[in-house]
Each structure stands twice: as structure tokens, then as C-alpha cells.
mmCIF file of C-alpha atoms in Angstrom:
data_model
loop_
_atom_site.group_PDB
_atom_site.id
_atom_site.type_symbol
_atom_site.label_atom_id
_atom_site.label_comp_id
_atom_site.label_asym_id
_atom_site.label_seq_id
_atom_site.Cartn_x
_atom_site.Cartn_y
_atom_site.Cartn_z
ATOM 1 C CA UNK R 26 35.759 36.965 35.288
ATOM 2 C CA UNK R 27 34.547 39.380 37.874
ATOM 3 C CA UNK R 28 31.299 38.093 39.597
ATOM 4 C CA UNK R 29 29.497 41.431 39.920
ATOM 5 C CA UNK R 30 28.460 42.896 43.326
ATOM 6 C CA UNK R 31 25.387 40.660 43.960
ATOM 7 C CA UNK R 32 27.506 37.524 43.386
ATOM 8 C CA UNK R 33 30.430 38.809 45.491
ATOM 9 C CA UNK R 34 28.054 39.398 48.465
ATOM 10 C CA UNK R 35 26.749 35.872 48.181
ATOM 11 C CA UNK R 36 30.365 34.539 48.061
ATOM 12 C CA UNK R 37 31.222 36.706 51.047
ATOM 13 C CA UNK R 38 28.260 35.188 52.906
ATOM 14 C CA UNK R 39 29.085 31.593 52.157
ATOM 15 C CA UNK R 40 32.769 32.402 53.043
ATOM 16 C CA UNK R 41 31.767 33.983 56.464
ATOM 17 C CA UNK R 42 28.819 31.662 57.279
ATOM 18 C CA UNK R 43 30.441 28.269 56.314
ATOM 19 C CA UNK R 44 34.069 29.240 56.773
ATOM 20 C CA UNK R 45 34.817 28.419 53.093
ATOM 21 C CA UNK R 46 37.958 30.084 51.590
ATOM 22 C CA UNK R 47 36.814 33.282 49.804
ATOM 23 C CA UNK R 48 38.237 32.154 46.465
ATOM 24 C CA UNK R 49 36.456 28.799 46.838
ATOM 25 C CA UNK R 50 33.092 30.679 47.709
ATOM 26 C CA UNK R 51 33.593 32.841 44.686
ATOM 27 C CA UNK R 52 34.118 29.691 42.487
ATOM 28 C CA UNK R 53 30.968 27.992 43.868
ATOM 29 C CA UNK R 54 28.899 31.143 43.488
ATOM 30 C CA UNK R 55 30.151 31.450 39.861
ATOM 31 C CA UNK R 56 29.316 27.834 39.175
ATOM 32 C CA UNK R 57 25.841 28.213 40.686
ATOM 33 C CA UNK R 58 25.264 31.080 38.374
ATOM 34 C CA UNK R 59 26.441 29.035 35.353
ATOM 35 C CA UNK R 60 24.627 25.954 36.368
ATOM 36 C CA UNK R 61 21.380 27.870 37.332
ATOM 37 C CA UNK R 62 21.410 29.406 33.674
ATOM 38 C CA UNK R 63 22.012 26.066 31.986
ATOM 39 C CA UNK R 64 19.355 24.308 34.040
ATOM 40 C CA UNK R 65 16.965 27.175 33.920
ATOM 41 C CA UNK R 66 17.062 27.259 37.686
ATOM 42 C CA UNK R 67 17.566 29.585 40.560
ATOM 43 C CA UNK R 68 21.197 29.571 41.446
ATOM 44 C CA UNK R 69 20.538 30.577 45.029
ATOM 45 C CA UNK R 70 18.504 27.308 45.416
ATOM 46 C CA UNK R 71 21.451 25.344 44.166
ATOM 47 C CA UNK R 72 23.722 27.003 46.781
ATOM 48 C CA UNK R 73 21.001 26.619 49.575
ATOM 49 C CA UNK R 74 20.791 22.957 48.938
ATOM 50 C CA UNK R 75 24.631 22.727 48.904
ATOM 51 C CA UNK R 76 24.871 24.687 52.169
ATOM 52 C CA UNK R 77 22.168 22.599 53.730
ATOM 53 C CA UNK R 78 23.322 19.205 52.574
ATOM 54 C CA UNK R 79 27.088 19.484 53.160
ATOM 55 C CA UNK R 80 28.035 22.959 54.636
ATOM 56 C CA UNK R 81 29.789 23.233 51.178
ATOM 57 C CA UNK R 82 32.079 20.267 51.967
ATOM 58 C CA UNK R 83 32.978 18.689 48.676
ATOM 59 C CA UNK R 84 34.068 15.492 50.507
ATOM 60 C CA UNK R 85 31.022 15.045 52.514
ATOM 61 C CA UNK R 86 29.504 11.463 52.537
ATOM 62 C CA UNK R 87 26.505 10.261 54.408
ATOM 63 C CA UNK R 88 25.830 6.940 55.985
ATOM 64 C CA UNK R 89 23.030 6.420 53.373
ATOM 65 C CA UNK R 90 25.489 6.839 50.487
ATOM 66 C CA UNK R 91 24.960 10.493 49.462
ATOM 67 C CA UNK R 92 28.178 12.118 48.341
ATOM 68 C CA UNK R 93 29.590 15.487 47.605
ATOM 69 C CA UNK R 94 28.438 19.177 47.914
ATOM 70 C CA UNK R 95 24.786 18.379 47.070
ATOM 71 C CA UNK R 96 24.760 14.991 48.606
ATOM 72 C CA UNK R 97 23.697 13.150 45.427
ATOM 73 C CA UNK R 98 23.030 9.396 45.817
ATOM 74 C CA UNK R 99 25.810 8.314 43.515
ATOM 75 C CA UNK R 100 24.565 4.753 43.229
ATOM 76 C CA UNK R 101 21.227 5.869 42.175
ATOM 77 C CA UNK R 102 22.328 8.634 39.753
ATOM 78 C CA UNK R 103 25.645 6.942 38.524
ATOM 79 C CA UNK R 104 24.545 7.455 34.890
ATOM 80 C CA UNK R 105 24.440 11.213 35.510
ATOM 81 C CA UNK R 106 28.097 11.378 36.381
ATOM 82 C CA UNK R 107 29.342 9.509 33.046
ATOM 83 C CA UNK R 108 29.951 12.841 31.179
ATOM 84 C CA UNK R 109 32.192 13.965 34.173
ATOM 85 C CA UNK R 110 34.235 10.727 33.974
ATOM 86 C CA UNK R 111 32.091 8.338 36.179
ATOM 87 C CA UNK R 112 30.961 7.947 39.834
ATOM 88 C CA UNK R 113 34.286 9.386 41.323
ATOM 89 C CA UNK R 114 33.145 12.818 39.919
ATOM 90 C CA UNK R 115 30.459 12.758 42.895
ATOM 91 C CA UNK R 116 33.393 14.419 44.841
ATOM 92 C CA UNK R 117 34.323 17.032 42.259
ATOM 93 C CA UNK R 118 32.538 20.144 43.241
ATOM 94 C CA UNK R 119 31.524 21.291 39.783
ATOM 95 C CA UNK R 120 30.208 17.839 38.562
ATOM 96 C CA UNK R 121 28.286 17.298 41.805
ATOM 97 C CA UNK R 122 26.501 20.635 41.662
ATOM 98 C CA UNK R 123 25.673 19.946 37.912
ATOM 99 C CA UNK R 124 24.167 16.580 38.756
ATOM 100 C CA UNK R 125 22.451 17.834 41.832
ATOM 101 C CA UNK R 126 21.045 20.691 40.027
ATOM 102 C CA UNK R 127 19.839 18.420 37.229
ATOM 103 C CA UNK R 128 18.114 16.180 39.560
ATOM 104 C CA UNK R 129 16.504 18.986 41.456
ATOM 105 C CA UNK R 130 15.297 20.644 38.179
ATOM 106 C CA UNK R 131 13.753 17.260 37.102
ATOM 107 C CA UNK R 132 11.993 16.947 40.485
ATOM 108 C CA UNK R 133 10.596 20.589 40.314
ATOM 109 C CA UNK R 134 9.151 19.662 36.942
ATOM 110 C CA UNK R 135 7.827 16.339 38.333
ATOM 111 C CA UNK R 136 6.178 17.683 41.511
ATOM 112 C CA UNK R 137 5.347 21.297 40.237
ATOM 113 C CA UNK R 138 6.729 22.802 43.487
ATOM 114 C CA UNK R 139 10.063 23.773 44.941
ATOM 115 C CA UNK R 140 8.976 22.377 48.340
ATOM 116 C CA UNK R 141 7.659 19.047 47.087
ATOM 117 C CA UNK R 142 10.888 18.727 44.959
ATOM 118 C CA UNK R 143 12.957 19.241 47.939
ATOM 119 C CA UNK R 144 10.934 16.693 49.882
ATOM 120 C CA UNK R 145 11.694 14.097 47.207
ATOM 121 C CA UNK R 146 15.391 15.340 46.901
ATOM 122 C CA UNK R 147 15.799 14.579 50.577
ATOM 123 C CA UNK R 148 14.660 11.027 50.181
ATOM 124 C CA UNK R 149 11.273 11.665 51.832
ATOM 125 C CA UNK R 150 9.036 11.063 48.713
ATOM 126 C CA UNK R 151 7.052 8.335 50.403
ATOM 127 C CA UNK R 152 6.719 9.770 53.864
ATOM 128 C CA UNK R 153 4.283 12.125 55.124
ATOM 129 C CA UNK R 154 6.841 14.564 56.253
ATOM 130 C CA UNK R 155 10.592 15.587 55.211
ATOM 131 C CA UNK R 156 11.278 16.263 58.906
ATOM 132 C CA UNK R 157 11.912 19.918 58.273
ATOM 133 C CA UNK R 158 14.474 19.572 55.256
ATOM 134 C CA UNK R 159 12.564 21.783 52.737
ATOM 135 C CA UNK R 160 12.044 24.460 55.403
ATOM 136 C CA UNK R 161 15.767 24.349 56.220
ATOM 137 C CA UNK R 162 16.786 24.706 52.632
ATOM 138 C CA UNK R 163 14.190 27.517 52.103
ATOM 139 C CA UNK R 164 15.547 29.384 55.160
ATOM 140 C CA UNK R 165 19.167 29.225 53.808
ATOM 141 C CA UNK R 166 17.681 30.343 50.382
ATOM 142 C CA UNK R 167 16.115 33.370 52.131
ATOM 143 C CA UNK R 168 19.438 34.323 53.766
ATOM 144 C CA UNK R 169 21.269 33.918 50.180
ATOM 145 C CA UNK R 170 18.499 36.293 48.834
ATOM 146 C CA UNK R 171 19.466 38.927 51.569
ATOM 147 C CA UNK R 172 23.160 38.484 50.571
ATOM 148 C CA UNK R 173 22.366 38.817 46.938
ATOM 149 C CA UNK R 174 20.493 42.083 47.809
ATOM 150 C CA UNK R 175 23.839 43.611 48.888
ATOM 151 C CA UNK R 176 23.598 42.774 52.578
ATOM 152 C CA UNK R 177 25.978 39.947 53.295
ATOM 153 C CA UNK R 178 26.600 41.238 56.888
ATOM 154 C CA UNK R 179 22.895 41.062 57.556
ATOM 155 C CA UNK R 180 22.673 37.568 55.970
ATOM 156 C CA UNK R 181 25.636 36.348 58.128
ATOM 157 C CA UNK R 182 23.854 37.543 61.268
ATOM 158 C CA UNK R 183 20.577 35.931 60.341
ATOM 159 C CA UNK R 184 22.537 32.643 59.726
ATOM 160 C CA UNK R 185 24.312 32.955 63.009
ATOM 161 C CA UNK R 186 20.935 33.615 64.794
ATOM 162 C CA UNK R 187 19.283 30.771 62.761
ATOM 163 C CA UNK R 188 16.876 33.281 61.516
ATOM 164 C CA UNK R 189 15.248 33.804 58.003
ATOM 165 C CA UNK R 190 15.206 36.642 55.754
ATOM 166 C CA UNK R 191 11.784 38.499 54.850
ATOM 167 C CA UNK R 192 11.316 36.478 51.784
ATOM 168 C CA UNK R 193 10.995 32.995 53.363
ATOM 169 C CA UNK R 194 7.720 31.347 52.457
ATOM 170 C CA UNK R 195 6.306 28.043 51.517
ATOM 171 C CA UNK R 196 5.228 27.302 47.961
#
């Protein structure tokens, strides 16, 4: 199915900023739209977390044990991967985005704020700071919003300059 102009601009931004093959960038964008609808969540937030966490590398693995696109702590959330065939699904991009978005939605509901939810998502729930993690994700979200507004070239320039779009704000 054709993504539509806004989604195509987002895919172009991901392709150019993260050097993801364009077909993969389109697929990730399509999945974020589908998952965002299923989880009642901003699909650009899902993409912002994936970009910030793994630079869209589905094989990413942290020393702490976070895995896949959205760097899910598979050991902690193993049960959430059962519908997708078990913990090895952490490296399947779609399954990882589904589980990561589910966790993030639950954290937003629990904390009442995207910024607080991102702090918890990063593993900093018990710390006074998240060491800039939520700000990083929200900066990426602001660039994705610029791309979704039809300005993928501008969004790429913002990314390369490590600058934010006009919509960046804490909440």
C-alpha cells in the first residue's frame, strides 16, 4: 500500500539521516503508523525512540541486555514476546516495535507524561535524571514532525546540525 505523502517524507528522512535502505525506511514508517493506531500512540514517537535507541539497527544489543530497534530489555519483558514466538523475536523489527510501543504506552499511562515515561523507558526511573535521554528522543521527534510536514530535506539538515524543529518542547 502507498504510504501517503507525509509518511513518504518521514521514510525519506529516516533513509537519509540513518542510512537505512529506502524500502526498509518505508516499511518501518508503515509499521509505526499501524502500531501507533493499535496502541493509540503517536507513531512518530515510536520512530523517535527507535532512532534514538538503535539508529534503526534491528540487530542492536546493549551491554545491559537491551535488544532490537527499540532496545527492549528482553529478559524483563520476555512474556510480551510470546505472541511473536518468544524472546528471539526481540530482533524482529516488527515484533520489537510492537513490544517497545506497548511498554512505552503503559509507561505514559502510569506516569501521565511522555517525558516521565521516556525517563522510565531509559531505565532511569529511580534516578534524579535521565542524562538527557528524553530530551534526545523529543529532539528526534521534532525532526520527524518537520519531515511529516512535508519537509524531509529540512529535517535532514536539522539532524545533521543536531538541531531541533520548532515543535520541540518538554511536557
